GROMACS .gro file of C-alpha atoms in nm:
model
  185
    1MET     CA    1   3.551  12.952   4.599
    2MET     CA    2   3.828  12.742   4.518
    3TYR     CA    3   4.062  13.044   4.316
    4THR     CA    4   4.011  13.184   4.642
    5PHE     CA    5   4.105  12.823   4.861
    6ALA     CA    6   4.438  12.785   4.652
    7ALA     CA    7   4.575  13.158   4.645
    8ALA     CA    8   4.496  13.138   5.023
    9PHE     CA    9   4.670  12.841   5.029
   10ALA     CA   10   4.989  12.931   4.850
   11ALA     CA   11   5.027  13.230   5.098
   12VAL     CA   12   5.070  12.947   5.372
   13ILE     CA   13   5.341  12.843   5.214
   14ILE     CA   14   5.550  13.107   5.107
   15LEU     CA   15   5.490  13.193   5.410
   16THR     CA   16   5.565  12.911   5.573
   17ALA     CA   17   5.863  12.836   5.336
   18GLY     CA   18   6.005  13.095   5.335
   19ASN     CA   19   6.245  13.327   5.083
   20PRO     CA   20   6.610  13.250   5.247
   21ILE     CA   21   6.797  13.553   5.070
   22ASP     CA   22   6.530  13.776   5.203
   23ASP     CA   23   6.520  13.650   5.537
   24ALA     CA   24   6.916  13.736   5.517
   25GLU     CA   25   6.837  14.075   5.424
   26GLY     CA   26   6.609  14.076   5.743
   27SER     CA   27   6.249  14.070   5.570
   28GLY     CA   28   6.025  13.967   5.929
   29THR     CA   29   5.940  13.657   5.808
   30GLY     CA   30   6.106  13.447   6.089
   31PHE     CA   31   6.168  13.210   5.821
   32THR     CA   32   6.478  13.110   5.758
   33ARG     CA   33   6.675  12.810   5.595
   34GLN     CA   34   6.801  12.548   5.812
   35ARG     CA   35   7.074  12.486   5.725
   36SER     CA   36   7.349  12.356   5.920
   37ALA     CA   37   7.723  12.216   5.792
   38PHE     CA   38   8.112  12.198   5.958
   39THR     CA   39   8.451  12.099   5.847
   40ALA     CA   40   8.729  12.204   6.046
   41LYS     CA   41   9.108  12.042   5.988
   42PHE     CA   42   9.397  12.059   6.301
   43THR     CA   43   9.723  12.205   6.188
   44LYS     CA   44   9.921  12.073   6.487
   45SER     CA   45  10.070  11.815   6.693
   46LEU     CA   46   9.887  11.704   6.989
   47ASP     CA   47  10.038  11.564   7.330
   48ALA     CA   48   9.690  11.475   7.526
   49SER     CA   49   9.739  11.571   7.941
   50ARG     CA   50   9.830  11.273   8.204
   51TYR     CA   51   9.499  11.372   8.427
   52GLN     CA   52   9.251  11.554   8.197
   53ASN     CA   53   9.087  11.566   7.836
   54THR     CA   54   9.193  11.817   7.666
   55ARG     CA   55   8.934  11.964   7.425
   56ILE     CA   56   9.131  11.947   7.047
   57ILE     CA   57   9.090  12.267   6.825
   58PHE     CA   58   9.021  12.248   6.529
   59ASP     CA   59   9.163  12.534   6.414
   60SER     CA   60   9.153  12.524   6.034
   61VAL     CA   61   8.801  12.601   5.906
   62LEU     CA   62   8.712  12.440   5.532
   63ASN     CA   63   8.332  12.508   5.496
   64ASN     CA   64   8.096  12.664   5.840
   65VAL     CA   65   7.723  12.631   5.675
   66GLY     CA   66   7.524  12.840   5.997
   67ASP     CA   67   7.885  12.912   6.154
   68ASP     CA   68   7.743  12.695   6.459
   69TYR     CA   69   8.117  12.565   6.463
   70ASN     CA   70   8.370  12.808   6.687
   71PRO     CA   71   8.753  12.740   6.553
   72GLN     CA   72   8.826  12.971   6.930
   73ASP     CA   73   8.731  12.716   7.121
   74GLY     CA   74   8.667  12.380   6.909
   75ARG     CA   75   8.306  12.369   6.992
   76PHE     CA   76   8.013  12.262   6.751
   77THR     CA   77   7.706  12.489   6.957
   78THR     CA   78   7.349  12.391   6.789
   79SER     CA   79   7.128  12.716   6.634
   80VAL     CA   80   6.858  12.401   6.477
   81ALA     CA   81   6.738  12.146   6.655
   82GLY     CA   82   6.747  11.809   6.458
   83THR     CA   83   6.930  11.481   6.382
   84TYR     CA   84   7.275  11.568   6.275
   85VAL     CA   85   7.583  11.390   6.165
   86PHE     CA   86   7.938  11.411   6.312
   87THR     CA   87   8.238  11.238   6.190
   88VAL     CA   88   8.597  11.296   6.370
   89THR     CA   89   8.895  11.195   6.166
   90LEU     CA   90   9.249  11.146   6.387
   91MET     CA   91   9.592  11.052   6.346
   92SER     CA   92   9.869  10.875   6.576
   93LYS     CA   93  10.199  11.029   6.576
   94HIS     CA   94  10.510  10.723   6.448
   95SER     CA   95  10.548  10.628   6.777
   96SER     CA   96  10.600  10.283   7.024
   97GLY     CA   97  10.433  10.432   7.297
   98SER     CA   98  10.186  10.691   7.131
   99SER     CA   99   9.808  10.697   7.006
  100ALA     CA  100   9.563  10.898   6.924
  101PHE     CA  101   9.267  10.835   7.151
  102GLY     CA  102   8.996  11.112   7.150
  103CYS     CA  103   8.614  11.136   7.185
  104LEU     CA  104   8.327  11.319   7.085
  105HIS     CA  105   8.127  11.505   7.347
  106LYS     CA  106   7.773  11.593   7.362
  107ASN     CA  107   7.713  11.874   7.632
  108ASP     CA  108   7.962  11.674   7.803
  109ASN     CA  109   7.908  11.316   7.779
  110GLU     CA  110   8.122  11.035   7.617
  111GLN     CA  111   7.926  10.970   7.277
  112VAL     CA  112   8.170  10.771   7.033
  113CYS     CA  113   8.601  10.732   7.028
  114VAL     CA  114   8.857  10.672   6.812
  115TRP     CA  115   9.179  10.453   6.862
  116SER     CA  116   9.512  10.486   6.634
  117ASN     CA  117   9.786  10.245   6.763
  118GLY     CA  118  10.105  10.439   6.670
  119ASN     CA  119  10.330  10.177   6.684
  120SER     CA  120  10.439  10.140   6.311
  121ALA     CA  121  10.363  10.387   6.159
  122ASN     CA  122  10.139  10.747   6.168
  123GLU     CA  123   9.810  10.571   6.131
  124MET     CA  124   9.439  10.722   6.131
  125SER     CA  125   9.141  10.579   6.214
  126SER     CA  126   8.768  10.778   6.185
  127ASN     CA  127   8.464  10.711   6.374
  128THR     CA  128   8.062  10.853   6.244
  129ILE     CA  129   7.778  10.922   6.478
  130THR     CA  130   7.417  11.073   6.399
  131LEU     CA  131   7.275  11.195   6.740
  132ASN     CA  132   6.967  11.410   6.811
  133LEU     CA  133   7.011  11.797   6.906
  134GLU     CA  134   6.796  12.047   7.022
  135GLU     CA  135   6.914  12.413   7.007
  136GLY     CA  136   7.200  12.521   7.225
  137ASP     CA  137   7.343  12.178   7.228
  138VAL     CA  138   7.782  12.114   7.250
  139VAL     CA  139   7.954  11.849   7.102
  140ASP     CA  140   8.342  11.879   7.033
  141VAL     CA  141   8.631  11.656   7.027
  142VAL     CA  142   8.830  11.546   7.275
  143LEU     CA  143   9.169  11.360   7.368
  144LYS     CA  144   9.194  11.176   7.624
  145ALA     CA  145   9.435  11.198   7.896
  146GLY     CA  146   9.709  11.013   7.933
  147SER     CA  147  10.076  10.992   7.875
  148ASN     CA  148  10.095  10.839   7.565
  149TYR     CA  149   9.797  10.992   7.389
  150GLY     CA  150   9.794  11.248   7.173
  151ILE     CA  151   9.751  11.314   6.787
  152HIS     CA  152   9.974  11.447   6.500
  153ASN     CA  153   9.933  11.608   6.140
  154TYR     CA  154  10.172  11.724   5.894
  155GLY     CA  155  10.110  12.093   5.875
  156GLU     CA  156   9.782  12.129   5.688
  157ALA     CA  157   9.732  11.806   5.514
  158GLY     CA  158   9.404  11.802   5.734
  159TYR     CA  159   9.464  11.466   5.879
  160CYS     CA  160   9.344  11.497   6.173
  161THR     CA  161   8.987  11.626   6.084
  162PHE     CA  162   8.631  11.702   6.205
  163THR     CA  163   8.280  11.756   6.004
  164GLY     CA  164   7.881  11.710   6.127
  165PHE     CA  165   7.608  11.885   5.908
  166LEU     CA  166   7.206  11.886   5.955
  167LEU     CA  167   7.070  11.597   5.825
  168TYR     CA  168   6.645  11.729   5.892
  169PRO     CA  169   6.528  11.999   6.112
  170LYS     CA  170   6.327  11.846   6.405
  171GLU     CA  171   6.039  12.046   6.256
  172ASP     CA  172   6.060  12.015   5.873
  173VAL     CA  173   5.846  12.292   5.624
  174LEU     CA  174   5.566  12.070   5.586
  175GLU     CA  175   5.471  12.083   5.946
  176ARG     CA  176   5.535  12.414   5.998
  177LEU     CA  177   5.285  12.448   5.709
  178ILE     CA  178   5.063  12.201   5.896
  179ASN     CA  179   5.112  12.426   6.195
  180GLN     CA  180   4.981  12.773   5.992
  181ILE     CA  181   4.627  12.602   5.807
  182GLN     CA  182   4.591  12.507   6.171
  183VAL     CA  183   4.624  12.862   6.292
  184LEU     CA  184   4.417  12.980   6.009
  185VAL     CA  185   4.098  12.774   6.057
   0.00000   0.00000   0.00000
């Protein structure tokens, strides 16, 4: 009797946790390892529009686990609900009248901003935030509207970057295990 329970319990764990190698090949178990992480860099310079925010399209992808970041439109679209960490780094132009002023948005709502003043040199500034996201939420970075805002980069150096990763999913393996046991009982 004890061995039967142990075998059933082990089977529930295996079904709940899934096998990411098999799932990648379409095993049909419905369980995959929940991963999402990216880093992209901006490889040009950009001047702000005078009257409307401009989305910064970080065009060179260094890492994109889960393919949630789209380098064509600069948007991160959540495929796994959970808590994420995002970091934005921008570099200002070296000009007495120019500053880097960009903001990270969640579903078009401003969350945090980055400001660098370029008066005496190219300056860099970063900001980091944790966000609770649902599947389908969109995170992007905009250069604020204004005649004195812009960002600068030296070729492929990567002074302007956008990074995000899943800290932990909304539903973890233990929760899925408990739900599966409740179904069997």
